[in-house]
PDB file of C-alpha atoms in Angstrom:
ATOM      1  CA  MET A 408     192.547  91.774  70.091  1.00  0.00           C
ATOM      2  CA  ILE A 409     189.660  93.351  67.538  1.00  0.00           C
ATOM      3  CA  SER A 410     187.266  91.664  66.676  1.00  0.00           C
ATOM      4  CA  LEU A 411     187.034  89.771  70.424  1.00  0.00           C
ATOM      5  CA  SER A 412     186.653  93.877  71.971  1.00  0.00           C
ATOM      6  CA  ILE A 413     184.222  94.564  69.628  1.00  0.00           C
ATOM      7  CA  LEU A 414     182.750  91.104  70.882  1.00  0.00           C
ATOM      8  CA  ASN A 415     182.691  92.657  74.278  1.00  0.00           C
ATOM      9  CA  THR A 416     181.134  95.912  72.891  1.00  0.00           C
ATOM     10  CA  ARG A 417     178.482  93.908  71.526  1.00  0.00           C
ATOM     11  CA  ARG A 418     177.357  92.308  74.732  1.00  0.00           C
ATOM     12  CA  THR A 419     177.486  94.959  76.149  1.00  0.00           C
ATOM     13  CA  LEU A 420     175.393  96.933  74.173  1.00  0.00           C
ATOM     14  CA  ASP A 421     173.256  94.080  74.283  1.00  0.00           C
ATOM     15  CA  ALA A 422     173.094  94.016  78.660  1.00  0.00           C
ATOM     16  CA  THR A 423     172.093  97.744  78.516  1.00  0.00           C
ATOM     17  CA  ILE A 424     169.195  96.984  76.187  1.00  0.00           C
ATOM     18  CA  VAL A 425     167.769  94.277  78.211  1.00  0.00           C
ATOM     19  CA  ILE A 426     167.658  96.842  81.079  1.00  0.00           C
ATOM     20  CA  ILE A 427     166.206  99.258  79.454  1.00  0.00           C
ATOM     21  CA  ALA A 428     163.381  96.832  78.539  1.00  0.00           C
ATOM     22  CA  LEU A 429     162.848  95.661  81.630  1.00  0.00           C
ATOM     23  CA  VAL A 430     162.484  98.744  83.300  1.00  0.00           C
ATOM     24  CA  ILE A 431     160.345 100.324  80.362  1.00  0.00           C
ATOM     25  CA  ILE A 432     158.029  97.334  81.888  1.00  0.00           C
ATOM     26  CA  SER A 433     158.222  97.705  85.334  1.00  0.00           C
ATOM     27  CA  ALA A 434     157.327 100.757  85.010  1.00  0.00           C
ATOM     28  CA  ASP A 435     154.143  99.800  82.536  1.00  0.00           C
ATOM     29  CA  VAL A 436     153.102  97.037  85.416  1.00  0.00           C
ATOM     30  CA  LEU A 437     153.864 100.380  88.331  1.00  0.00           C
ATOM     31  CA  ALA A 438     151.124 102.690  86.447  1.00  0.00           C
ATOM     32  CA  ALA A 439     148.055 103.100  87.747  1.00  0.00           C
ATOM     33  CA  THR A 440     144.821 101.345  86.214  1.00  0.00           C
ATOM     34  CA  LEU A 441     141.030 102.839  86.557  1.00  0.00           C
ATOM     35  CA  ARG A 442     138.286 101.162  88.035  1.00  0.00           C
ATOM     36  CA  HIS A 443     135.630 100.975  86.268  1.00  0.00           C
ATOM     37  CA  HIS A 444     133.638 100.579  88.432  1.00  0.00           C
ATOM     38  CA  SER A 445     133.752 101.481  91.818  1.00  0.00           C
ATOM     39  CA  VAL A 446     131.452 100.827  94.598  1.00  0.00           C
ATOM     40  CA  ILE A 447     131.757 103.497  97.434  1.00  0.00           C
ATOM     41  CA  ARG A 448     131.477 103.163 101.314  1.00  0.00           C
ATOM     42  CA  ASP A 449     131.504 106.522 102.416  1.00  0.00           C
ATOM     43  CA  ASP A 450     130.303 109.876 102.254  1.00  0.00           C
ATOM     44  CA  VAL A 451     132.807 111.214 100.259  1.00  0.00           C
ATOM     45  CA  VAL A 452     134.681 109.785  97.626  1.00  0.00           C
ATOM     46  CA  ARG A 453     138.978 109.818  97.363  1.00  0.00           C
ATOM     47  CA  LEU A 454     141.196 109.261  94.347  1.00  0.00           C
ATOM     48  CA  GLY A 455     142.176 106.082  95.245  1.00  0.00           C
ATOM     49  CA  ASP A 456     138.881 104.464  94.917  1.00  0.00           C
ATOM     50  CA  ILE A 457     138.872 106.413  91.241  1.00  0.00           C
ATOM     51  CA  PHE A 458     142.753 104.803  90.418  1.00  0.00           C
ATOM     52  CA  THR A 459     144.692 101.835  91.346  1.00  0.00           C
ATOM     53  CA  ASP A 460     147.917 103.359  92.159  1.00  0.00           C
ATOM     54  CA  ALA A 461     146.537 106.229  93.057  1.00  0.00           C
ATOM     55  CA  GLY A 462     150.551 107.369  94.398  1.00  0.00           C
ATOM     56  CA  LYS A 463     149.922 109.582  97.641  1.00  0.00           C
ATOM     57  CA  TYR A 464     147.593 111.913  96.719  1.00  0.00           C
ATOM     58  CA  LYS A 465     145.239 108.670  97.045  1.00  0.00           C
ATOM     59  CA  ASP A 466     143.939 109.025 100.617  1.00  0.00           C
ATOM     60  CA  ARG A 467     142.539 112.190  98.783  1.00  0.00           C
ATOM     61  CA  VAL A 468     139.128 113.816  99.033  1.00  0.00           C
ATOM     62  CA  VAL A 469     138.048 114.598  95.166  1.00  0.00           C
ATOM     63  CA  LEU A 470     134.027 114.648  95.219  1.00  0.00           C
ATOM     64  CA  GLN A 471     131.111 114.403  97.685  1.00  0.00           C
ATOM     65  CA  SER A 472     129.492 110.326  97.007  1.00  0.00           C
ATOM     66  CA  PRO A 473     126.098 109.813  95.587  1.00  0.00           C
ATOM     67  CA  ALA A 474     123.640 108.999  97.179  1.00  0.00           C
ATOM     68  CA  PRO A 475     122.822 105.691  98.554  1.00  0.00           C
ATOM     69  CA  GLY A 476     121.043 104.228  95.311  1.00  0.00           C
ATOM     70  CA  ARG A 477     122.272 105.886  92.806  1.00  0.00           C
ATOM     71  CA  LYS A 478     125.142 106.325  90.304  1.00  0.00           C
ATOM     72  CA  LEU A 479     128.122 108.723  88.729  1.00  0.00           C
ATOM     73  CA  VAL A 480     129.956 108.682  85.737  1.00  0.00           C
ATOM     74  CA  LEU A 481     133.247 110.286  84.959  1.00  0.00           C
ATOM     75  CA  ASN A 482     134.510 110.834  81.480  1.00  0.00           C
ATOM     76  CA  VAL A 483     137.382 110.218  79.769  1.00  0.00           C
ATOM     77  CA  GLN A 484     138.082 113.970  80.608  1.00  0.00           C
ATOM     78  CA  TRP A 485     137.199 114.442  84.237  1.00  0.00           C
ATOM     79  CA  LEU A 486     139.200 111.607  84.735  1.00  0.00           C
ATOM     80  CA  TYR A 487     142.431 113.094  82.807  1.00  0.00           C
ATOM     81  CA  ARG A 488     142.246 116.784  84.603  1.00  0.00           C
ATOM     82  CA  ALA A 489     142.405 114.783  87.758  1.00  0.00           C
ATOM     83  CA  ALA A 490     145.023 111.837  87.063  1.00  0.00           C
ATOM     84  CA  ARG A 491     147.399 115.359  86.088  1.00  0.00           C
ATOM     85  CA  THR A 492     146.015 117.243  88.822  1.00  0.00           C
ATOM     86  CA  TYR A 493     147.745 115.059  91.213  1.00  0.00           C
ATOM     87  CA  HIS A 494     150.461 113.741  89.135  1.00  0.00           C
ATOM     88  CA  VAL A 495     148.880 109.977  88.624  1.00  0.00           C
ATOM     89  CA  ASP A 496     150.670 107.686  86.580  1.00  0.00           C
ATOM     90  CA  TRP A 497     148.022 107.010  83.896  1.00  0.00           C
ATOM     91  CA  LYS A 498     146.791 108.503  80.401  1.00  0.00           C
ATOM     92  CA  PRO A 499     143.772 107.529  78.156  1.00  0.00           C
ATOM     93  CA  LEU A 500     143.878 104.074  76.309  1.00  0.00           C
ATOM     94  CA  SER A 501     140.404 105.534  74.727  1.00  0.00           C
ATOM     95  CA  LYS A 502     138.065 108.443  74.862  1.00  0.00           C
ATOM     96  CA  LEU A 503     135.152 105.981  75.998  1.00  0.00           C
ATOM     97  CA  ASP A 504     137.727 105.031  79.635  1.00  0.00           C
ATOM     98  CA  GLN A 505     134.825 105.875  82.325  1.00  0.00           C
ATOM     99  CA  VAL A 506     134.888 105.251  85.915  1.00  0.00           C
ATOM    100  CA  VAL A 507     131.100 104.070  87.921  1.00  0.00           C
ATOM    101  CA  LEU A 508     130.947 105.402  90.511  1.00  0.00           C
ATOM    102  CA  GLU A 509     128.533 103.658  92.812  1.00  0.00           C
ATOM    103  CA  ARG A 510     127.152 104.302  96.599  1.00  0.00           C
ATOM    104  CA  SER A 511     126.270 100.970  98.608  1.00  0.00           C
ATOM    105  CA  THR A 512     123.052 100.966  99.824  1.00  0.00           C
ATOM    106  CA  VAL A 513     120.226  98.843 102.070  1.00  0.00           C
ATOM    107  CA  LEU A 514     117.220  99.190 100.539  1.00  0.00           C
ATOM    108  CA  ILE A 515     113.475  99.774 103.343  1.00  0.00           C
ATOM    109  CA  SER A 516     111.075  98.079 101.491  1.00  0.00           C
ATOM    110  CA  THR A 517     107.531  99.576 101.084  1.00  0.00           C
ATOM    111  CA  ASP A 518     105.992  96.445 103.141  1.00  0.00           C
ATOM    112  CA  GLU A 519     108.614  97.658 106.139  1.00  0.00           C
ATOM    113  CA  ILE A 520     106.865 101.146 105.997  1.00  0.00           C
ATOM    114  CA  ILE A 521     103.580  99.988 105.439  1.00  0.00           C
ATOM    115  CA  ALA A 522     104.051  97.206 108.328  1.00  0.00           C
ATOM    116  CA  VAL A 523     106.288 100.366 111.011  1.00  0.00           C
ATOM    117  CA  ILE A 524     102.958 102.658 109.922  1.00  0.00           C
ATOM    118  CA  GLU A 525     100.643  99.909 110.503  1.00  0.00           C
ATOM    119  CA  ASP A 526     101.751 100.374 113.632  1.00  0.00           C
ATOM    120  CA  GLY A 527     101.820 103.661 114.654  1.00  0.00           C
ATOM    121  CA  ILE A 528      98.263 103.938 113.956  1.00  0.00           C
ATOM    122  CA  ARG A 529      97.492 100.254 116.437  1.00  0.00           C
ATOM    123  CA  ARG A 530     100.039 102.319 119.063  1.00  0.00           C
ATOM    124  CA  ARG A 531      96.183 105.412 119.028  1.00  0.00           C
ATOM    125  CA  PHE A 532      93.520 102.636 119.117  1.00  0.00           C
ATOM    126  CA  GLY A 533      94.352  99.733 120.701  1.00  0.00           C
ATOM    127  CA  LYS A 534      97.126  97.230 120.103  1.00  0.00           C
ATOM    128  CA  ASP A 535      93.747  95.200 119.386  1.00  0.00           C
ATOM    129  CA  GLU A 536      93.037  96.435 115.494  1.00  0.00           C
ATOM    130  CA  LYS A 537      94.183  95.911 112.546  1.00  0.00           C
ATOM    131  CA  PHE A 538      94.702  98.138 109.903  1.00  0.00           C
ATOM    132  CA  GLU A 539      95.081  98.569 105.614  1.00  0.00           C
ATOM    133  CA  ILE A 540      97.140 100.797 105.027  1.00  0.00           C
ATOM    134  CA  GLU A 541      96.964 103.078 101.427  1.00  0.00           C
ATOM    135  CA  LEU A 542     100.522 105.204 100.178  1.00  0.00           C
ATOM    136  CA  ASP A 543     100.208 108.052  98.272  1.00  0.00           C
ATOM    137  CA  ASN A 544     102.906 106.579  97.280  1.00  0.00           C
ATOM    138  CA  GLN A 545     102.980 102.832  96.127  1.00  0.00           C
ATOM    139  CA  VAL A 546     106.041 102.536  95.418  1.00  0.00           C
ATOM    140  CA  LEU A 547     107.648 104.315  98.476  1.00  0.00           C
ATOM    141  CA  GLN A 548     111.125 103.412  99.702  1.00  0.00           C
ATOM    142  CA  ILE A 549     113.555 104.607 101.771  1.00  0.00           C
ATOM    143  CA  ARG A 550     117.299 103.570 100.504  1.00  0.00           C
ATOM    144  CA  LEU A 551     119.897 104.274 103.231  1.00  0.00           C
ATOM    145  CA  PRO A 552     124.358 104.318 102.677  1.00  0.00           C
ATOM    146  CA  GLY A 553     124.745 100.678 102.854  1.00  0.00           C
ATOM    147  CA  GLU A 554     127.136 101.111 107.128  1.00  0.00           C
ATOM    148  CA  ALA A 555     123.585 102.574 107.818  1.00  0.00           C
ATOM    149  CA  ILE A 556     122.121 100.434 110.113  1.00  0.00           C
ATOM    150  CA  PRO A 557     118.451  98.979 107.999  1.00  0.00           C
ATOM    151  CA  SER A 558     115.526 100.205 110.618  1.00  0.00           C
ATOM    152  CA  VAL A 559     113.062 102.620 110.476  1.00  0.00           C
ATOM    153  CA  GLN A 560     110.805 103.739 112.748  1.00  0.00           C
ATOM    154  CA  ILE A 561     108.083 107.058 112.850  1.00  0.00           C
ATOM    155  CA  GLN A 562     109.205 110.333 113.930  1.00  0.00           C
ATOM    156  CA  ARG A 563     105.804 111.307 113.743  1.00  0.00           C
ATOM    157  CA  ILE A 564     102.359 110.731 112.180  1.00  0.00           C
ATOM    158  CA  VAL A 565      99.227 113.110 112.541  1.00  0.00           C
ATOM    159  CA  LEU A 566      95.748 111.226 111.837  1.00  0.00           C
ATOM    160  CA  ASP A 567      92.296 112.507 110.452  1.00  0.00           C
ATOM    161  CA  GLN A 568      89.482 110.101 111.533  1.00  0.00           C
ATOM    162  CA  ARG A 569      86.898 112.416 109.833  1.00  0.00           C
ATOM    163  CA  THR A 570      88.952 111.808 106.067  1.00  0.00           C
ATOM    164  CA  ARG A 571      91.079 108.450 107.701  1.00  0.00           C
ATOM    165  CA  ARG A 572      93.764 109.516 106.146  1.00  0.00           C
ATOM    166  CA  PHE A 573      98.051 110.513 107.775  1.00  0.00           C
ATOM    167  CA  SER A 574     101.270 111.879 107.155  1.00  0.00           C
ATOM    168  CA  ALA A 575     103.880 110.098 109.089  1.00  0.00           C
ATOM    169  CA  LEU A 576     107.855 111.676 108.733  1.00  0.00           C
ATOM    170  CA  LEU A 577     109.517 107.756 109.160  1.00  0.00           C
ATOM    171  CA  VAL A 578     113.122 108.082 109.513  1.00  0.00           C
ATOM    172  CA  GLY A 579     115.262 105.492 108.664  1.00  0.00           C
ATOM    173  CA  GLY A 580     118.921 103.814 110.110  1.00  0.00           C
ATOM    174  CA  ASP A 581     120.173 107.028 111.914  1.00  0.00           C
ATOM    175  CA  GLY A 582     118.730 109.816 110.343  1.00  0.00           C
ATOM    176  CA  LYS A 583     121.602 111.324 109.210  1.00  0.00           C
ATOM    177  CA  SER A 584     122.118 110.707 106.693  1.00  0.00           C
ATOM    178  CA  ARG A 585     121.625 112.095 103.464  1.00  0.00           C
ATOM    179  CA  GLY A 586     117.468 110.583 101.631  1.00  0.00           C
ATOM    180  CA  SER A 587     117.221 109.128 105.373  1.00  0.00           C
ATOM    181  CA  ARG A 588     114.094 110.818 105.561  1.00  0.00           C
ATOM    182  CA  MET A 589     110.195 111.522 104.641  1.00  0.00           C
ATOM    183  CA  THR A 590     107.251 112.139 105.172  1.00  0.00           C
ATOM    184  CA  ALA A 591     104.857 109.096 103.881  1.00  0.00           C
ATOM    185  CA  THR A 592     100.399 110.082 103.699  1.00  0.00           C
ATOM    186  CA  GLY A 593      98.192 108.402 102.776  1.00  0.00           C
ATOM    187  CA  ARG A 594      95.219 106.104 103.847  1.00  0.00           C
ATOM    188  CA  PHE A 595      94.124 103.944 107.315  1.00  0.00           C
ATOM    189  CA  HIS A 596      91.674 101.207 107.067  1.00  0.00           C
ATOM    190  CA  ARG A 597      90.090  99.758 110.505  1.00  0.00           C
ATOM    191  CA  ILE A 598      89.882  95.890 109.110  1.00  0.00           C
ATOM    192  CA  VAL A 599      87.080  94.449 110.477  1.00  0.00           C
ATOM    193  CA  GLN A 600      86.719  90.260 111.421  1.00  0.00           C
ATOM    194  CA  ILE A 601      83.258  88.923 109.583  1.00  0.00           C
ATOM    195  CA  PRO A 602      81.596  85.031 109.042  1.00  0.00           C
ATOM    196  CA  VAL A 603      81.041  83.892 105.631  1.00  0.00           C
ATOM    197  CA  LEU A 604      80.352  80.404 104.794  1.00  0.00           C
ATOM    198  CA  VAL A 605      82.740  78.647 103.115  1.00  0.00           C
ATOM    199  CA  ARG A 606      80.559  77.279 100.283  1.00  0.00           C
ATOM    200  CA  ARG A 607      76.689  78.116  98.999  1.00  0.00           C
ATOM    201  CA  MET A 608      73.626  77.357 100.749  1.00  0.00           C
ATOM    202  CA  ARG A 609      69.984  77.224 100.149  1.00  0.00           C
ATOM    203  CA  ASN A 610      66.910  78.117 102.180  1.00  0.00           C
ATOM    204  CA  TYR A 611      66.156  74.699 103.714  1.00  0.00           C
ATOM    205  CA  GLU A 612      70.198  73.979 105.148  1.00  0.00           C
ATOM    206  CA  VAL A 613      70.638  74.724 108.508  1.00  0.00           C
ATOM    207  CA  ILE A 614      73.553  76.166 108.900  1.00  0.00           C
ATOM    208  CA  GLU A 615      76.937  74.249 110.956  1.00  0.00           C
ATOM    209  CA  ARG A 616      79.835  75.972 112.209  1.00  0.00           C
ATOM    210  CA  SER A 617      82.334  73.721 109.589  1.00  0.00           C
ATOM    211  CA  ASP A 618      79.807  75.970 107.441  1.00  0.00           C
ATOM    212  CA  VAL A 619      81.288  79.183 108.163  1.00  0.00           C
ATOM    213  CA  ARG A 620      84.783  80.740 108.801  1.00  0.00           C
ATOM    214  CA  LEU A 621      85.526  84.025 110.296  1.00  0.00           C
ATOM    215  CA  ILE A 622      88.278  86.056 107.305  1.00  0.00           C
ATOM    216  CA  ASN A 623      89.454  89.828 107.592  1.00  0.00           C
ATOM    217  CA  VAL A 624      87.525  92.640 105.244  1.00  0.00           C
ATOM    218  CA  ARG A 625      87.731  96.381 105.397  1.00  0.00           C
ATOM    219  CA  ALA A 626      85.579  98.093 107.725  1.00  0.00           C
ATOM    220  CA  ASP A 627      84.157 100.972 105.402  1.00  0.00           C
ATOM    221  CA  ARG A 628      83.351  97.801 103.022  1.00  0.00           C
ATOM    222  CA  ILE A 629      80.124  96.224 103.870  1.00  0.00           C
ATOM    223  CA  ASP A 630      76.940  97.374 105.091  1.00  0.00           C
ATOM    224  CA  LEU A 631      76.711  98.048 108.350  1.00  0.00           C
ATOM    225  CA  ASN A 632      73.827  95.142 109.291  1.00  0.00           C
ATOM    226  CA  SER A 633      76.423  92.825 108.525  1.00  0.00           C
ATOM    227  CA  LEU A 634      76.968  90.072 111.033  1.00  0.00           C
ATOM    228  CA  HIS A 635      80.394  89.675 113.180  1.00  0.00           C
ATOM    229  CA  ASN A 636      79.783  86.914 115.247  1.00  0.00           C
ATOM    230  CA  LEU A 637      79.777  83.209 113.698  1.00  0.00           C
ATOM    231  CA  GLU A 638      77.366  82.774 116.346  1.00  0.00           C
ATOM    232  CA  ASP A 639      74.869  84.718 115.382  1.00  0.00           C
ATOM    233  CA  LEU A 640      74.495  82.150 112.384  1.00  0.00           C
ATOM    234  CA  VAL A 641      75.517  78.813 113.727  1.00  0.00           C
ATOM    235  CA  GLY A 642      71.892  77.216 114.030  1.00  0.00           C
ATOM    236  CA  MET A 643      70.145  79.458 111.731  1.00  0.00           C
ATOM    237  CA  SER A 644      68.802  78.914 107.860  1.00  0.00           C
ATOM    238  CA  PRO A 645      69.888  81.655 104.766  1.00  0.00           C
ATOM    239  CA  LEU A 646      66.322  83.046 104.197  1.00  0.00           C
ATOM    240  CA  ARG A 647      67.032  82.972 100.330  1.00  0.00           C
ATOM    241  CA  THR A 648      70.271  81.163  98.512  1.00  0.00           C
ATOM    242  CA  LEU A 649      73.454  82.612  99.287  1.00  0.00           C
ATOM    243  CA  THR A 650      76.870  82.555  98.362  1.00  0.00           C
ATOM    244  CA  ALA A 651      80.177  81.502  99.366  1.00  0.00           C
ATOM    245  CA  ASP A 652      83.117  83.775 101.276  1.00  0.00           C
ATOM    246  CA  ARG A 653      80.427  87.451 101.321  1.00  0.00           C
ATOM    247  CA  ALA A 654      79.536  89.774 103.627  1.00  0.00           C
ATOM    248  CA  ILE A 655      75.743  88.415 105.517  1.00  0.00           C
ATOM    249  CA  LYS A 656      73.315  90.906 107.456  1.00  0.00           C
ATOM    250  CA  ARG A 657      70.907  89.783 109.201  1.00  0.00           C
ATOM    251  CA  ASP A 658      67.592  89.888 107.191  1.00  0.00           C
ATOM    252  CA  ASP A 659      69.447  87.511 105.176  1.00  0.00           C
ATOM    253  CA  ILE A 660      69.308  84.702 107.406  1.00  0.00           C
ATOM    254  CA  ARG A 661      65.713  83.071 110.308  1.00  0.00           C
ATOM    255  CA  ALA A 662      65.424  80.687 112.514  1.00  0.00           C
ATOM    256  CA  PRO A 663      65.456  76.857 110.533  1.00  0.00           C
ATOM    257  CA  VAL A 664      61.880  75.964 108.649  1.00  0.00           C
ATOM    258  CA  LEU A 665      60.342  74.216 112.017  1.00  0.00           C
ATOM    259  CA  VAL A 666      56.863  74.368 109.638  1.00  0.00           C
ATOM    260  CA  ASN A 667      56.901  73.755 105.938  1.00  0.00           C
ATOM    261  CA  LYS A 668      53.796  75.196 103.838  1.00  0.00           C
ATOM    262  CA  GLY A 669      50.801  72.876 103.856  1.00  0.00           C
ATOM    263  CA  ALA A 670      51.647  70.506 106.553  1.00  0.00           C
ATOM    264  CA  MET A 671      48.958  70.097 108.785  1.00  0.00           C
ATOM    265  CA  ILE A 672      50.250  70.713 112.510  1.00  0.00           C
ATOM    266  CA  THR A 673      48.168  70.527 116.022  1.00  0.00           C
ATOM    267  CA  MET A 674      46.624  73.945 116.574  1.00  0.00           C
ATOM    268  CA  VAL A 675      46.838  74.179 120.771  1.00  0.00           C
ATOM    269  CA  PHE A 676      44.709  76.616 123.071  1.00  0.00           C
ATOM    270  CA  ARG A 677      45.985  76.327 126.779  1.00  0.00           C
ATOM    271  CA  THR A 678      45.160  77.580 130.219  1.00  0.00           C
ATOM    272  CA  ASP A 679      44.659  77.142 133.817  1.00  0.00           C
ATOM    273  CA  ARG A 680      41.832  75.706 133.009  1.00  0.00           C
ATOM    274  CA  MET A 681      41.749  73.973 130.215  1.00  0.00           C
ATOM    275  CA  VAL A 682      43.871  72.635 126.988  1.00  0.00           C
ATOM    276  CA  LEU A 683      41.609  73.450 123.291  1.00  0.00           C
ATOM    277  CA  THR A 684      43.422  71.021 120.120  1.00  0.00           C
ATOM    278  CA  ALA A 685      42.270  71.513 116.616  1.00  0.00           C
ATOM    279  CA  GLN A 686      44.217  69.907 113.361  1.00  0.00           C
ATOM    280  CA  GLY A 687      45.307  72.254 110.695  1.00  0.00           C
ATOM    281  CA  ARG A 688      46.667  73.499 107.559  1.00  0.00           C
ATOM    282  CA  ALA A 689      49.821  75.713 107.979  1.00  0.00           C
ATOM    283  CA  LEU A 690      48.847  78.319 104.379  1.00  0.00           C
ATOM    284  CA  GLN A 691      53.365  79.468 105.613  1.00  0.00           C
ATOM    285  CA  ASP A 692      56.391  77.874 106.244  1.00  0.00           C
ATOM    286  CA  GLY A 693      57.657  79.208 109.954  1.00  0.00           C
ATOM    287  CA  SER A 694      59.991  79.351 112.500  1.00  0.00           C
ATOM    288  CA  LYS A 695      60.488  79.079 115.864  1.00  0.00           C
ATOM    289  CA  GLY A 696      58.487  82.313 117.609  1.00  0.00           C
ATOM    290  CA  ASP A 697      56.838  82.937 114.290  1.00  0.00           C
ATOM    291  CA  VAL A 698      53.573  83.700 113.658  1.00  0.00           C
ATOM    292  CA  ILE A 699      51.832  81.707 110.365  1.00  0.00           C
ATOM    293  CA  ARG A 700      48.320  81.845 109.409  1.00  0.00           C
ATOM    294  CA  ILE A 701      46.748  77.785 109.657  1.00  0.00           C
ATOM    295  CA  LEU A 702      43.835  76.747 108.381  1.00  0.00           C
ATOM    296  CA  ASN A 703      41.394  75.043 110.966  1.00  0.00           C
ATOM    297  CA  ALA A 704      40.769  71.165 108.773  1.00  0.00           C
ATOM    298  CA  LYS A 705      37.004  71.044 110.305  1.00  0.00           C
ATOM    299  CA  THR A 706      35.326  74.669 110.107  1.00  0.00           C
ATOM    300  CA  HIS A 707      37.843  75.782 107.487  1.00  0.00           C
ATOM    301  CA  LYS A 708      38.713  79.244 109.589  1.00  0.00           C
ATOM    302  CA  THR A 709      40.978  81.146 109.398  1.00  0.00           C
ATOM    303  CA  ILE A 710      43.371  81.469 112.988  1.00  0.00           C
ATOM    304  CA  ASP A 711      46.999  83.060 113.397  1.00  0.00           C
ATOM    305  CA  GLY A 712      49.157  80.410 115.144  1.00  0.00           C
ATOM    306  CA  THR A 713      53.168  80.416 116.991  1.00  0.00           C
ATOM    307  CA  VAL A 714      54.877  78.029 116.035  1.00  0.00           C
ATOM    308  CA  LEU A 715      56.453  76.415 118.751  1.00  0.00           C
ATOM    309  CA  ASN A 716      57.691  73.309 117.483  1.00  0.00           C
ATOM    310  CA  SER A 717      57.540  70.781 114.325  1.00  0.00           C
ATOM    311  CA  SER A 718      54.328  69.620 115.085  1.00  0.00           C
ATOM    312  CA  THR A 719      52.435  72.561 117.639  1.00  0.00           C
ATOM    313  CA  ALA A 720      51.101  76.017 117.111  1.00  0.00           C
ATOM    314  CA  THR A 721      49.945  77.816 120.301  1.00  0.00           C
ATOM    315  CA  VAL A 722      46.428  79.850 119.150  1.00  0.00           C
ATOM    316  CA  LYS A 723      46.446  82.949 121.793  1.00  0.00           C
ATOM    317  CA  PRO A 724      42.678  83.469 123.512  1.00  0.00           C
ATOM    318  CA  LEU A 725      41.402  85.760 120.977  1.00  0.00           C
ATOM    319  CA  ASP A 726      41.597  82.782 118.112  1.00  0.00           C
ATOM    320  CA  ARG A 727      40.104  80.151 120.768  1.00  0.00           C
ATOM    321  CA  VAL A 728      36.528  80.145 119.174  1.00  0.00           C
ATOM    322  CA  ALA A 729      37.982  79.421 116.071  1.00  0.00           C
ATOM    323  CA  LEU A 730      39.197  75.859 117.066  1.00  0.00           C
ATOM    324  CA  ARG A 731      35.323  74.828 117.643  1.00  0.00           C
TER     325      ARG A 731
END
């Protein structure tokens, strides 16, 4: 009987030990743990953003959230004090324990900002105008909270046409969050279209439509005499060899050469009553309408003639005697 009593006592003791162990294990399971990396989607940080199973104070505001795109690191000392203050069942496992808080972010890129500024300037000067925007801060960006509307607009813009500088107050989202308002400064440059050659061309060639294309350039980077219309080039010839993709000035081209130096042409003097003609040799190249020097083949006198076509030049009354 004594042995049976001892056996029952041992069984009861073993059962008690098992129950105690289960209670301890359950307590460990229910203990709070760290959220080592927590993305915050609000302007404030709550206790539940830092600890899991934070208890009845999980919704208590404990910090201001970082600015959009920024991070905040909570070290083990801060975490331990917070756990004790708000009765969170947590103890550090190491002095290296920490929590990284990161604000959710919507990024307004530099390209988006430039596009908005360009549109604002174009509204001032005309919708058909084009501009190149040169920001003083070439990596300018706006970081908005993750829950914000991903948009940016100009609230105010100041333009100086003489210096071509601008100052624009930008507002991202609803403009209420931190960092959503900023001033962008820089320069604006008007963009114009000009015709350029698509290939290298020599002075004896005639420019055709397929030899020309339009490109966009800054107005301050081309000469005032540069051609702006494609029609000004087509049908003309280079005065000298021209390279591709470069602005062309009026004195770079001329009408195609109809009479080459040394060519034999007919000189004509015409009135209502008579027509005098003579053969001569061109002493210089000439396009239609050009006045060139011509040597009379018979008298060897030099005459000024206006090129009419590839074989004819007209002579003024003062030079008609030289035809004889």
